[in-house]
mmCIF file of C-alpha atoms in Angstrom:
data_model
loop_
_atom_site.group_PDB
_atom_site.id
_atom_site.type_symbol
_atom_site.label_atom_id
_atom_site.label_comp_id
_atom_site.label_asym_id
_atom_site.label_seq_id
_atom_site.Cartn_x
_atom_site.Cartn_y
_atom_site.Cartn_z
ATOM 1 C CA MET C 1 183.537 -128.969 -69.957
ATOM 2 C CA THR C 2 183.472 -126.570 -67.024
ATOM 3 C CA GLU C 3 180.151 -125.739 -65.414
ATOM 4 C CA VAL C 4 179.408 -122.405 -63.782
ATOM 5 C CA VAL C 5 177.042 -122.509 -60.799
ATOM 6 C CA VAL C 6 175.104 -119.424 -59.719
ATOM 7 C CA ARG C 7 173.304 -119.601 -56.368
ATOM 8 C CA ILE C 8 170.210 -117.420 -55.937
ATOM 9 C CA GLY C 9 168.886 -116.911 -52.393
ATOM 10 C CA GLY C 10 165.287 -117.170 -51.269
ATOM 11 C CA GLY C 11 164.687 -113.423 -51.009
ATOM 12 C CA ASP C 12 161.069 -112.335 -50.830
ATOM 13 C CA PRO C 13 158.185 -114.723 -51.623
ATOM 14 C CA GLY C 14 157.691 -113.305 -55.136
ATOM 15 C CA ASP C 15 161.252 -114.094 -56.200
ATOM 16 C CA PRO C 16 160.736 -117.717 -57.343
ATOM 17 C CA ASN C 17 158.250 -116.651 -60.018
ATOM 18 C CA LEU C 18 160.454 -113.736 -60.995
ATOM 19 C CA LEU C 19 163.438 -116.083 -61.292
ATOM 20 C CA PHE C 20 161.506 -118.519 -63.499
ATOM 21 C CA GLN C 21 160.413 -115.647 -65.736
ATOM 22 C CA ALA C 22 163.987 -114.332 -65.889
ATOM 23 C CA VAL C 23 165.356 -117.747 -66.909
ATOM 24 C CA ASP C 24 162.689 -118.040 -69.624
ATOM 25 C CA ALA C 25 163.406 -114.528 -70.901
ATOM 26 C CA PHE C 26 167.142 -115.222 -70.889
ATOM 27 C CA ALA C 27 166.661 -118.467 -72.826
ATOM 28 C CA ARG C 28 164.552 -116.647 -75.453
ATOM 29 C CA TRP C 29 167.106 -113.874 -75.717
ATOM 30 C CA SER C 30 170.001 -116.343 -75.997
ATOM 31 C CA ARG C 31 168.221 -118.194 -78.798
ATOM 32 C CA ASP C 32 167.363 -114.987 -80.658
ATOM 33 C CA ALA C 33 170.925 -113.680 -80.233
ATOM 34 C CA GLY C 34 172.317 -116.948 -81.626
ATOM 35 C CA LEU C 35 174.131 -117.926 -78.416
ATOM 36 C CA ILE C 36 172.505 -121.368 -78.107
ATOM 37 C CA GLY C 37 173.454 -123.976 -80.682
ATOM 38 C CA ASP C 38 171.192 -126.510 -82.303
ATOM 39 C CA ASP C 39 173.713 -129.328 -81.878
ATOM 40 C CA GLY C 40 171.650 -131.262 -79.320
ATOM 41 C CA ASP C 41 174.222 -130.730 -76.576
ATOM 42 C CA ALA C 42 173.226 -130.808 -72.895
ATOM 43 C CA PRO C 43 170.911 -128.056 -71.590
ATOM 44 C CA ASP C 44 172.439 -124.594 -71.536
ATOM 45 C CA ILE C 45 170.795 -123.782 -68.194
ATOM 46 C CA MET C 46 169.833 -126.233 -65.481
ATOM 47 C CA MET C 47 167.962 -125.128 -62.337
ATOM 48 C CA LEU C 48 168.223 -127.094 -59.099
ATOM 49 C CA THR C 49 166.575 -126.523 -55.726
ATOM 50 C CA GLU C 50 168.721 -126.612 -52.619
ATOM 51 C CA ARG C 51 167.242 -126.544 -49.123
ATOM 52 C CA THR C 52 169.404 -125.187 -46.328
ATOM 53 C CA GLY C 53 167.420 -125.271 -43.119
ATOM 54 C CA GLU C 54 164.460 -122.951 -43.617
ATOM 55 C CA GLU C 55 165.816 -121.258 -46.732
ATOM 56 C CA VAL C 56 165.313 -122.505 -50.278
ATOM 57 C CA LEU C 57 168.066 -121.636 -52.728
ATOM 58 C CA ARG C 58 168.096 -122.058 -56.486
ATOM 59 C CA ARG C 59 171.241 -123.196 -58.207
ATOM 60 C CA LEU C 60 171.523 -122.315 -61.876
ATOM 61 C CA VAL C 61 174.124 -124.285 -63.784
ATOM 62 C CA PHE C 62 175.474 -122.735 -66.981
ATOM 63 C CA GLN C 63 177.852 -124.337 -69.461
ATOM 64 C CA ASP C 64 179.433 -121.011 -70.274
ATOM 65 C CA ARG C 65 180.836 -118.377 -67.885
ATOM 66 C CA GLU C 66 179.807 -115.565 -70.224
ATOM 67 C CA HIS C 67 176.189 -116.754 -70.267
ATOM 68 C CA ALA C 68 176.204 -116.893 -66.456
ATOM 69 C CA ALA C 69 177.559 -113.341 -66.259
ATOM 70 C CA ARG C 70 174.957 -112.077 -68.745
ATOM 71 C CA PHE C 71 172.183 -113.808 -66.822
ATOM 72 C CA LEU C 72 173.341 -112.219 -63.543
ATOM 73 C CA MET C 73 173.261 -108.776 -65.162
ATOM 74 C CA PHE C 74 169.697 -109.424 -66.326
ATOM 75 C CA TRP C 75 168.670 -110.895 -62.958
ATOM 76 C CA ARG C 76 169.854 -107.777 -61.135
ATOM 77 C CA ARG C 77 167.859 -105.587 -63.533
ATOM 78 C CA ALA C 78 164.800 -107.820 -63.219
ATOM 79 C CA ARG C 79 164.858 -107.670 -59.431
ATOM 80 C CA ARG C 80 164.826 -103.866 -59.573
ATOM 81 C CA SER C 81 161.702 -103.820 -61.715
ATOM 82 C CA SER C 82 160.011 -107.008 -62.895
ATOM 83 C CA VAL C 83 160.613 -109.324 -65.817
ATOM 84 C CA SER C 84 157.181 -108.580 -67.226
ATOM 85 C CA GLU C 85 158.070 -104.884 -67.353
ATOM 86 C CA ALA C 86 161.691 -105.359 -68.433
ATOM 87 C CA GLY C 87 160.985 -108.296 -70.734
ATOM 88 C CA ASP C 88 163.526 -109.355 -73.325
ATOM 89 C CA GLU C 89 164.448 -105.691 -73.884
ATOM 90 C CA ALA C 90 166.531 -105.917 -70.712
ATOM 91 C CA PHE C 91 169.078 -107.832 -72.758
ATOM 92 C CA VAL C 92 169.682 -105.010 -75.240
ATOM 93 C CA GLY C 93 173.380 -104.238 -75.228
ATOM 94 C CA LEU C 94 174.421 -107.537 -73.628
ATOM 95 C CA SER C 95 175.454 -109.304 -76.828
#
């Protein structure tokens, strides 16, 4: 199985919380859209912390390239507003 790794930079101090909210919203949307199976396979999204000098990066590991691409689309939208404002509705039209 091929893994897709997405690296998210430190950005501004509010970004870590926004990223956590975005991952949660994406997981809910994926479940509701039927994109995550109930077969007990490995996690669909894994988040790792990577420290490079003074910067802290987040690495998101996806099992599916399409899921990674959909998450990046949502992440870009979420950064423009906020996940609490955009919520799961930000995924409309991504399925």
